[in-house]
Short mmCIF file of C-alpha atoms and ligand atoms in Angstrom, two decimals:
data_model
loop_
_atom_site.label_atom_id
_atom_site.label_comp_id
_atom_site.label_asym_id
_atom_site.label_seq_id
_atom_site.Cartn_x
_atom_site.Cartn_y
_atom_site.Cartn_z
CA UNK A 1 38.56 -10.83 -10.55
CA UNK A 2 35.34 -8.89 -11.13
CA UNK A 3 33.25 -8.15 -8.05
CA UNK A 4 29.59 -9.14 -7.95
CA UNK A 5 28.67 -5.46 -8.24
CA UNK A 6 30.45 -5.41 -11.57
CA UNK A 7 28.62 -8.51 -12.73
CA UNK A 8 25.03 -7.62 -11.89
CA UNK A 9 22.71 -5.59 -14.10
CA UNK A 10 23.32 -1.84 -13.63
CA UNK A 11 19.60 -1.26 -12.89
CA UNK A 12 20.08 -3.21 -9.69
CA UNK A 13 22.68 -0.79 -8.36
CA UNK A 14 20.33 2.14 -8.87
CA UNK A 15 17.88 0.51 -6.44
CA UNK A 16 17.83 1.48 -2.81
CA UNK A 17 16.74 -1.35 -0.55
CA UNK A 18 13.27 -0.77 0.94
CA UNK A 19 13.54 0.05 4.64
CA UNK A 20 10.63 -1.46 6.52
CA UNK A 21 9.60 -0.41 10.03
CA UNK A 22 11.58 -2.22 12.71
CA UNK A 23 9.96 -5.34 14.18
CA UNK A 24 8.78 -5.01 17.79
CA UNK A 25 11.24 -7.62 19.15
CA UNK A 26 14.17 -5.75 17.61
CA UNK A 27 13.19 -2.43 19.18
CA UNK A 28 12.54 -4.11 22.52
CA UNK A 29 16.03 -5.62 22.53
CA UNK A 30 17.65 -2.34 21.50
CA UNK A 31 15.95 -0.29 24.19
CA UNK A 32 15.69 -2.92 26.90
CA UNK A 33 11.88 -2.74 26.89
CA UNK A 34 9.32 -5.52 27.31
CA UNK A 35 8.05 -6.40 23.79
CA UNK A 36 4.51 -6.71 25.16
CA UNK A 37 4.42 -3.05 26.12
CA UNK A 38 5.61 -1.81 22.75
CA UNK A 39 3.03 -0.32 20.40
CA UNK A 40 3.90 -0.45 16.72
CA UNK A 41 2.09 2.19 14.72
CA UNK A 42 4.64 2.30 11.93
CA UNK A 43 3.40 0.11 9.10
CA UNK A 44 -0.35 0.74 8.85
CA UNK A 45 -1.13 -2.75 10.09
CA UNK A 46 -4.53 -3.65 11.49
CA UNK A 47 -4.46 -3.15 15.29
CA UNK A 48 -7.38 -5.58 15.64
CA UNK A 49 -5.52 -8.43 13.98
CA UNK A 50 -7.37 -10.50 11.41
CA UNK A 51 -10.84 -11.99 11.32
CA UNK A 52 -11.02 -15.08 13.58
CA UNK A 53 -12.53 -16.88 10.59
CA UNK A 54 -9.43 -16.09 8.53
CA UNK A 55 -7.12 -17.36 11.25
CA UNK A 56 -9.15 -20.56 11.63
CA UNK A 57 -9.06 -21.16 7.87
CA UNK A 58 -5.31 -20.56 7.81
CA UNK A 59 -4.79 -23.08 10.62
CA UNK A 60 -6.86 -25.68 8.82
CA UNK A 61 -4.82 -25.13 5.66
CA UNK A 62 -1.70 -26.05 7.62
CA UNK A 63 -3.04 -29.63 7.76
CA UNK A 64 -2.26 -30.03 4.05
CA UNK A 65 0.89 -28.00 3.94
CA UNK A 66 2.81 -30.79 2.15
CA UNK A 67 0.78 -30.06 -0.98
CA UNK A 68 1.53 -27.27 -3.43
CA UNK A 69 -1.04 -24.49 -3.29
CA UNK A 70 -3.60 -23.96 -6.02
CA UNK A 71 -1.40 -22.07 -8.49
CA UNK A 72 -4.46 -20.69 -10.26
CA UNK A 73 -5.99 -19.32 -7.02
CA UNK A 74 -9.31 -20.65 -8.32
CA UNK A 75 -11.45 -20.23 -5.21
CA UNK A 76 -10.08 -16.87 -4.16
CA UNK A 77 -10.55 -15.46 -7.67
CA UNK A 78 -14.12 -16.73 -7.72
CA UNK A 79 -14.83 -15.13 -4.36
CA UNK A 80 -13.27 -11.85 -5.53
CA UNK A 81 -15.29 -11.98 -8.75
CA UNK A 82 -18.48 -12.36 -6.74
CA UNK A 83 -17.56 -9.55 -4.38
CA UNK A 84 -16.69 -7.10 -7.16
CA UNK A 85 -19.25 -8.36 -9.69
CA UNK A 86 -16.58 -9.13 -12.25
CA UNK A 87 -15.30 -12.31 -13.91
CA UNK A 88 -12.68 -14.58 -12.26
CA UNK A 89 -10.37 -14.17 -15.27
CA UNK A 90 -10.15 -10.46 -14.50
CA UNK A 91 -8.14 -11.14 -11.32
CA UNK A 92 -4.52 -11.89 -10.61
CA UNK A 93 -3.37 -12.77 -7.09
CA UNK A 94 0.09 -11.94 -5.82
CA UNK A 95 2.41 -12.40 -2.89
CA UNK A 96 1.21 -9.08 -1.57
CA UNK A 97 0.05 -6.42 -3.98
CA UNK A 98 3.76 -5.56 -4.18
CA UNK A 99 4.25 -8.62 -6.33
CA UNK A 100 1.41 -7.58 -8.60
CA UNK A 101 3.06 -4.16 -9.01
CA UNK A 102 6.31 -5.90 -9.89
CA UNK A 103 4.55 -8.04 -12.51
CA UNK A 104 3.47 -4.80 -14.18
CA UNK A 105 7.13 -3.79 -14.36
CA UNK A 106 8.04 -7.16 -15.90
CA UNK A 107 5.30 -6.77 -18.44
CA UNK A 108 5.55 -3.11 -19.46
CA UNK A 109 8.76 -1.37 -18.44
CA UNK A 110 11.68 -1.48 -20.87
CA UNK A 111 14.98 0.33 -20.55
CA UNK A 112 14.47 4.05 -20.97
CA UNK A 113 10.68 3.92 -20.61
CA UNK A 114 9.07 6.54 -18.46
CA UNK A 115 6.72 5.80 -15.60
CA UNK A 116 4.78 8.72 -14.16
CA UNK A 117 3.83 9.02 -10.50
CA UNK A 118 3.19 11.71 -7.91
CA UNK A 119 6.15 12.93 -5.92
CA UNK A 120 6.54 11.32 -2.50
CA UNK A 121 4.11 8.57 -3.42
CA UNK A 122 4.38 4.91 -2.38
CA UNK A 123 8.05 4.06 -2.91
CA UNK A 124 7.44 0.71 -4.63
CA UNK A 125 6.37 2.43 -7.90
CA UNK A 126 9.81 3.97 -8.17
CA UNK A 127 11.60 0.78 -7.17
CA UNK A 128 9.72 -1.31 -9.74
CA UNK A 129 10.36 1.26 -12.47
CA UNK A 130 14.08 1.41 -11.80
CA UNK A 131 14.45 -2.35 -11.43
CA UNK A 132 13.45 -2.72 -15.06
CA UNK A 133 15.61 0.17 -16.29
CA UNK A 134 12.75 2.64 -16.55
CA UNK A 135 12.84 6.28 -15.54
CA UNK A 136 10.49 7.42 -12.77
CA UNK A 137 8.93 10.80 -13.55
CA UNK A 138 7.71 12.38 -10.34
CA UNK A 139 5.11 15.13 -10.43
CA UNK A 140 5.09 17.62 -7.52
CA UNK A 141 2.08 17.54 -5.22
CA UNK A 142 -0.12 20.51 -4.40
CA UNK A 143 -0.73 20.82 -0.65
CA UNK A 144 0.30 17.17 -0.27
CA UNK A 145 -2.33 15.98 -2.77
CA UNK A 146 -1.43 14.52 -6.14
CA UNK A 147 -1.79 17.00 -8.99
CA UNK A 148 -3.61 14.94 -11.60
CA UNK A 149 -3.45 17.69 -14.24
CA UNK A 150 0.30 17.84 -13.68
CA UNK A 151 0.45 14.06 -13.99
CA UNK A 152 -1.41 14.22 -17.30
CA UNK A 153 1.02 16.87 -18.56
CA UNK A 154 4.02 14.74 -17.56
CA UNK A 155 2.93 11.91 -19.88
CA UNK A 156 5.02 11.67 -23.07
CA UNK A 157 5.43 9.18 -25.95
CA UNK A 158 7.78 7.22 -23.74
CA UNK A 159 5.32 6.82 -20.85
CA UNK A 160 4.21 3.24 -20.29
CA UNK A 161 2.49 3.40 -16.89
CA UNK A 162 0.95 6.04 -14.62
CA UNK A 163 0.78 4.95 -10.97
CA UNK A 164 -1.64 6.54 -8.53
CA UNK A 165 -2.61 5.52 -5.01
CA UNK A 166 -5.65 7.14 -3.46
CA UNK A 167 -5.58 7.37 -0.49
CA UNK A 168 -1.84 7.55 -0.93
CA UNK A 169 0.88 6.41 1.43
CA UNK A 170 2.63 8.12 3.24
CA UNK A 171 0.50 11.28 2.89
CA UNK A 172 -2.92 9.72 3.49
CA UNK A 173 -4.41 12.24 1.07
CA UNK A 174 -6.91 11.21 -1.58
CA UNK A 175 -8.06 12.42 -4.96
CA UNK A 176 -11.74 12.63 -5.87
CA UNK A 177 -13.52 10.23 -8.21
CA UNK A 178 -14.09 12.95 -10.76
CA UNK A 179 -10.43 14.04 -10.74
CA UNK A 180 -9.33 10.45 -11.28
CA UNK A 181 -11.91 9.68 -13.96
CA UNK A 182 -10.96 12.87 -15.78
CA UNK A 183 -7.30 11.83 -15.73
CA UNK A 184 -8.10 8.36 -17.07
CA UNK A 185 -10.22 9.80 -19.87
CA UNK A 186 -7.40 12.18 -20.81
CA UNK A 187 -4.60 9.59 -20.94
CA UNK A 188 -3.40 8.31 -24.32
CA UNK A 189 -4.64 4.83 -25.26
CA UNK A 190 -1.17 3.30 -25.02
CA UNK A 191 -0.60 4.27 -21.39
CA UNK A 192 -1.68 1.95 -18.58
CA UNK A 193 -3.23 3.64 -15.55
CA UNK A 194 -2.54 1.65 -12.39
CA UNK A 195 -4.75 2.55 -9.46
CA UNK A 196 -3.54 1.32 -6.07
CA UNK A 197 -6.50 0.82 -3.73
CA UNK A 198 -4.57 -0.42 -0.69
CA UNK A 199 -6.66 1.77 1.64
CA UNK A 200 -9.93 1.96 -0.27
CA UNK A 201 -11.75 -0.28 2.23
CA UNK A 202 -11.28 2.46 4.82
CA UNK A 203 -13.22 4.97 2.74
CA UNK A 204 -16.96 5.43 2.98
CA UNK A 205 -17.24 6.10 -0.72
CA UNK A 206 -14.25 4.58 -2.47
CA UNK A 207 -13.45 5.46 -6.05
CA UNK A 208 -14.82 2.81 -8.42
CA UNK A 209 -12.97 2.40 -11.71
CA UNK A 210 -14.79 -0.79 -12.77
CA UNK A 211 -17.00 1.10 -15.24
CA UNK A 212 -13.86 2.47 -16.96
CA UNK A 213 -12.37 -1.04 -17.14
CA UNK A 214 -15.63 -2.31 -18.63
CA UNK A 215 -15.49 0.52 -21.16
CA UNK A 216 -12.10 -0.74 -22.34
CA UNK A 217 -9.98 2.00 -20.78
CA UNK A 218 -6.42 0.89 -19.98
CA UNK A 219 -7.00 0.72 -16.23
CA UNK A 220 -5.71 -1.82 -13.73
CA UNK A 221 -6.46 -1.70 -9.99
CA UNK A 222 -4.58 -3.32 -7.12
CA UNK A 223 -5.77 -4.19 -3.62
CA UNK A 224 -4.31 -5.90 -0.60
CA UNK A 225 -5.16 -8.17 2.30
CA UNK A 226 -2.40 -6.48 4.33
CA UNK A 227 -4.38 -3.53 5.63
CA UNK A 228 -8.05 -3.74 6.67
CA UNK A 229 -8.05 -7.55 6.43
CA UNK A 230 -5.09 -7.71 8.83
CA UNK A 231 -3.14 -10.37 6.91
CA UNK A 232 0.09 -8.45 6.20
CA UNK A 233 2.23 -11.34 7.44
CA UNK A 234 0.71 -13.77 4.94
CA UNK A 235 1.45 -11.59 1.90
CA UNK A 236 -1.64 -11.60 -0.31
CA UNK A 237 -2.81 -8.93 -2.70
CA UNK A 238 -4.54 -8.86 -6.04
CA UNK A 239 -5.12 -6.85 -9.13
CA UNK A 240 -8.08 -6.65 -11.49
CA UNK A 241 -8.61 -5.35 -14.95
CA UNK A 242 -9.08 -6.51 -18.51
CA UNK A 243 -8.87 -10.33 -18.96
CA UNK A 244 -6.26 -9.94 -21.72
CA UNK A 245 -4.02 -7.86 -19.47
CA UNK A 246 -4.46 -10.32 -16.61
CA UNK A 247 -3.58 -13.24 -18.84
CA UNK A 248 -0.43 -11.43 -20.02
CA UNK A 249 0.62 -10.70 -16.45
CA UNK A 250 0.33 -14.42 -15.76
CA UNK A 251 3.22 -14.95 -18.19
CA UNK A 252 5.52 -13.15 -15.75
CA UNK A 253 4.16 -14.79 -12.59
CA UNK A 254 5.98 -17.60 -10.78
CA UNK A 255 3.89 -20.81 -10.73
CA UNK A 256 3.03 -21.01 -7.00
CA UNK A 257 3.41 -17.41 -5.97
CA UNK A 258 0.73 -17.41 -3.26
CA UNK A 259 0.92 -19.98 -0.48
CA UNK A 260 -1.93 -22.21 0.64
CA UNK A 261 -2.30 -20.72 4.14
CA UNK A 262 -2.56 -17.25 2.64
CA UNK A 263 -5.12 -18.40 0.07
CA UNK A 264 -7.35 -20.05 2.67
CA UNK A 265 -7.13 -17.19 5.15
CA UNK A 266 -7.73 -14.44 2.62
CA UNK A 267 -10.73 -16.19 1.19
CA UNK A 268 -12.28 -16.56 4.64
CA UNK A 269 -11.38 -12.94 5.43
CA UNK A 270 -13.35 -11.76 2.40
CA UNK A 271 -16.47 -13.34 3.81
CA UNK A 272 -16.27 -11.69 7.22
CA UNK A 273 -17.96 -8.42 6.34
CA UNK A 274 -18.69 -7.76 10.02
CA UNK A 275 -14.99 -7.72 10.89
CA UNK A 276 -14.16 -5.39 8.01
CA UNK A 277 -16.91 -2.92 8.84
CA UNK A 278 -16.06 -2.87 12.55
CA UNK A 279 -12.43 -2.11 11.63
CA UNK A 280 -13.56 0.67 9.32
CA UNK A 281 -15.69 2.24 12.05
CA UNK A 282 -12.97 1.96 14.71
CA UNK A 283 -10.44 3.44 12.30
CA UNK A 284 -12.66 6.43 11.55
CA UNK A 285 -13.07 7.06 15.28
CA UNK A 286 -9.29 6.76 15.78
CA UNK A 287 -8.63 9.24 12.98
CA UNK A 288 -11.13 11.71 14.48
CA UNK A 289 -9.38 11.36 17.84
CA UNK A 290 -5.97 11.99 16.27
CA UNK A 291 -7.25 15.06 14.41
CA UNK A 292 -8.80 16.47 17.57
CA UNK A 293 -5.58 15.94 19.51
CA UNK A 294 -3.18 17.30 16.91
CA UNK A 295 -5.38 20.33 16.36
CA UNK A 296 -5.26 21.11 20.04
CA UNK A 297 -1.49 20.51 20.01
CA UNK A 298 -1.37 22.97 17.13
CA UNK A 299 0.60 20.77 14.75
CA UNK A 300 0.18 20.61 11.02
CA UNK A 301 -1.33 17.40 9.64
CA UNK A 302 -2.46 16.06 6.29
CA UNK A 303 -6.12 15.25 6.10
CA UNK A 304 -6.27 11.45 5.83
CA UNK A 305 -8.76 8.98 4.42
CA UNK A 306 -6.62 5.96 5.29
CA UNK A 307 -5.62 4.17 8.52
CA UNK A 308 -2.83 6.57 9.44
CA UNK A 309 -2.15 10.25 9.79
CA UNK A 310 0.88 12.21 8.71
CA UNK A 311 2.10 14.92 11.06
CA UNK A 312 4.56 17.77 10.85
CA UNK A 313 6.52 17.52 14.10
CA UNK A 314 9.39 19.79 12.94
CA UNK A 315 11.95 16.97 13.21
CA UNK A 316 10.60 13.56 12.22
CA UNK A 317 13.67 11.58 13.25
CA UNK A 318 13.79 13.23 16.68
CA UNK A 319 10.09 12.50 17.24
CA UNK A 320 10.60 8.92 16.10
CA UNK A 321 13.51 8.42 18.53
CA UNK A 322 11.74 10.11 21.44
CA UNK A 323 8.47 8.23 20.95
CA UNK A 324 10.30 4.95 20.48
CA UNK A 325 11.99 5.42 23.86
CA UNK A 326 8.46 5.50 25.29
CA UNK A 327 7.59 2.31 23.47
CA UNK A 328 5.69 3.82 20.54
CA UNK A 329 7.09 3.04 17.10
CA UNK A 330 6.12 5.46 14.33
CA UNK A 331 7.53 6.02 10.86
CA UNK A 332 9.82 9.01 10.28
CA UNK A 333 9.36 10.25 6.71
CA UNK A 334 12.86 11.54 5.84
CA UNK A 335 13.24 8.74 3.23
CA UNK A 336 10.24 10.30 1.45
CA UNK A 337 11.83 13.75 1.47
CA UNK A 338 9.59 14.82 4.37
CA UNK A 339 12.14 15.11 7.16
CA UNK A 340 9.83 17.22 9.35
CA UNK A 341 7.09 14.61 9.30
CA UNK A 342 6.13 11.32 10.89
CA UNK A 343 3.42 8.88 9.88
CA UNK A 344 1.33 7.47 12.71
CA UNK A 345 -0.92 4.47 12.08
CA UNK A 346 -4.30 4.33 13.79
CA UNK A 347 -4.24 1.76 16.60
CA UNK A 348 -6.75 0.62 19.17
CA UNK A 349 -8.26 3.30 21.41
CA UNK A 350 -5.71 2.56 24.11
CA UNK A 351 -2.77 2.57 21.67
CA UNK A 352 -3.93 5.87 20.20
CA UNK A 353 -3.99 7.47 23.64
CA UNK A 354 -0.48 6.18 24.40
CA UNK A 355 0.76 7.52 21.08
CA UNK A 356 -0.67 10.97 21.74
CA UNK A 357 0.85 10.93 25.22
CA UNK A 358 4.29 10.13 23.78
CA UNK A 359 3.87 12.74 21.06
CA UNK A 360 2.79 15.38 23.59
CA UNK A 361 5.80 14.70 25.77
CA UNK A 362 8.08 14.92 22.74
CA UNK A 363 6.58 18.28 21.77
CA UNK A 364 6.97 19.70 25.27
CA UNK A 365 10.57 18.56 25.65
C1 LIG B 1 0.56 -1.09 2.26
C2 LIG B 1 0.46 -0.72 0.83
C3 LIG B 1 0.34 -1.69 -0.14
C4 LIG B 1 0.24 -3.13 0.24
O1 LIG B 1 1.32 -3.89 -0.09
P1 LIG B 1 1.23 -5.48 0.11
O2 LIG B 1 2.36 -5.95 -0.72
O3 LIG B 1 -0.08 -5.94 -0.42
O4 LIG B 1 1.40 -5.74 1.55
C5 LIG B 1 0.21 -1.31 -1.46
N1 LIG B 1 0.18 -0.01 -1.80
C6 LIG B 1 0.26 0.96 -0.88
C7 LIG B 1 0.17 2.38 -1.30
C8 LIG B 1 0.42 0.63 0.46
O5 LIG B 1 0.53 1.59 1.37
#
């Protein structure tokens, strides 16, 4: 009798299963702590929750939950088109931007194709590539920033996609507009450049690749409602680019991939500019506080433009364990080949102080 492992596609076995941060309730049970006292700064979630308008809209949507959602995401795409001054047919909405990234794999990655990305970048690029039998080509970073010249040089005839996140996760480092535009201009016409903007709303001057899309460059951008909009639990993200590309990606998309509560909440969230800008301001203050503290603690950090900071604490797993015992959950970065490092999300002012207290006591152990 063959086992299931012998029956499945070999690409599947090459996949490691994504390890998310542990849920608060799980940690509380493990350590015998009260879940209400635990601070989770492990997944770059919004410490201020979501816009009250988004939550209200989501609740209202529950009243018609017996109906299938709008499979075309008509209203959300219109709202996005208005916001970004593009056309609705330039948008595709996914069950998180993760799903949009996976659609790109469905559409472009064949067995043996190469997909280029920076080393230690967001792990989903690698997972998507390998799921479809492609070969991830990882380009070493320079001082924890992606080397865009190196990425250009890594592109061959077999390259289908180049993935870049800026700011990236887990480093938090960003590339400049001119570096990115130069890379796009230098890429061959048959390579798709995918720009992941998961943290762009946290930047004062985010990179804007819409002019390159308008010019016909092979550029596709992805964004998410999981970070500054605080809707990670609802799973909504989107991508935008050329209408032809978007329409092709729709061939790979499941009919009702985004649920009705998520659609209603994300649309309302888009309209609450006040919430978004207050989160951006609080995040910037939190980052400044972290930088001040870690500089005085004399630990190495990566300069961040996102909603987290990545710290060299000599032993990431030990820091993770020690801080968790004090009720602070952070992300150890050994799975990213950075075993000395942890990633600490920016929380509320109070959470940030608790995190620094736990980190300080770990360092002085
Ligand atoms: C958090 C994150 C995302 C968002 O994923 P969703 O599926 O939309 O929740 C995408 N890219 C990067 C680099 C991220 O860190």
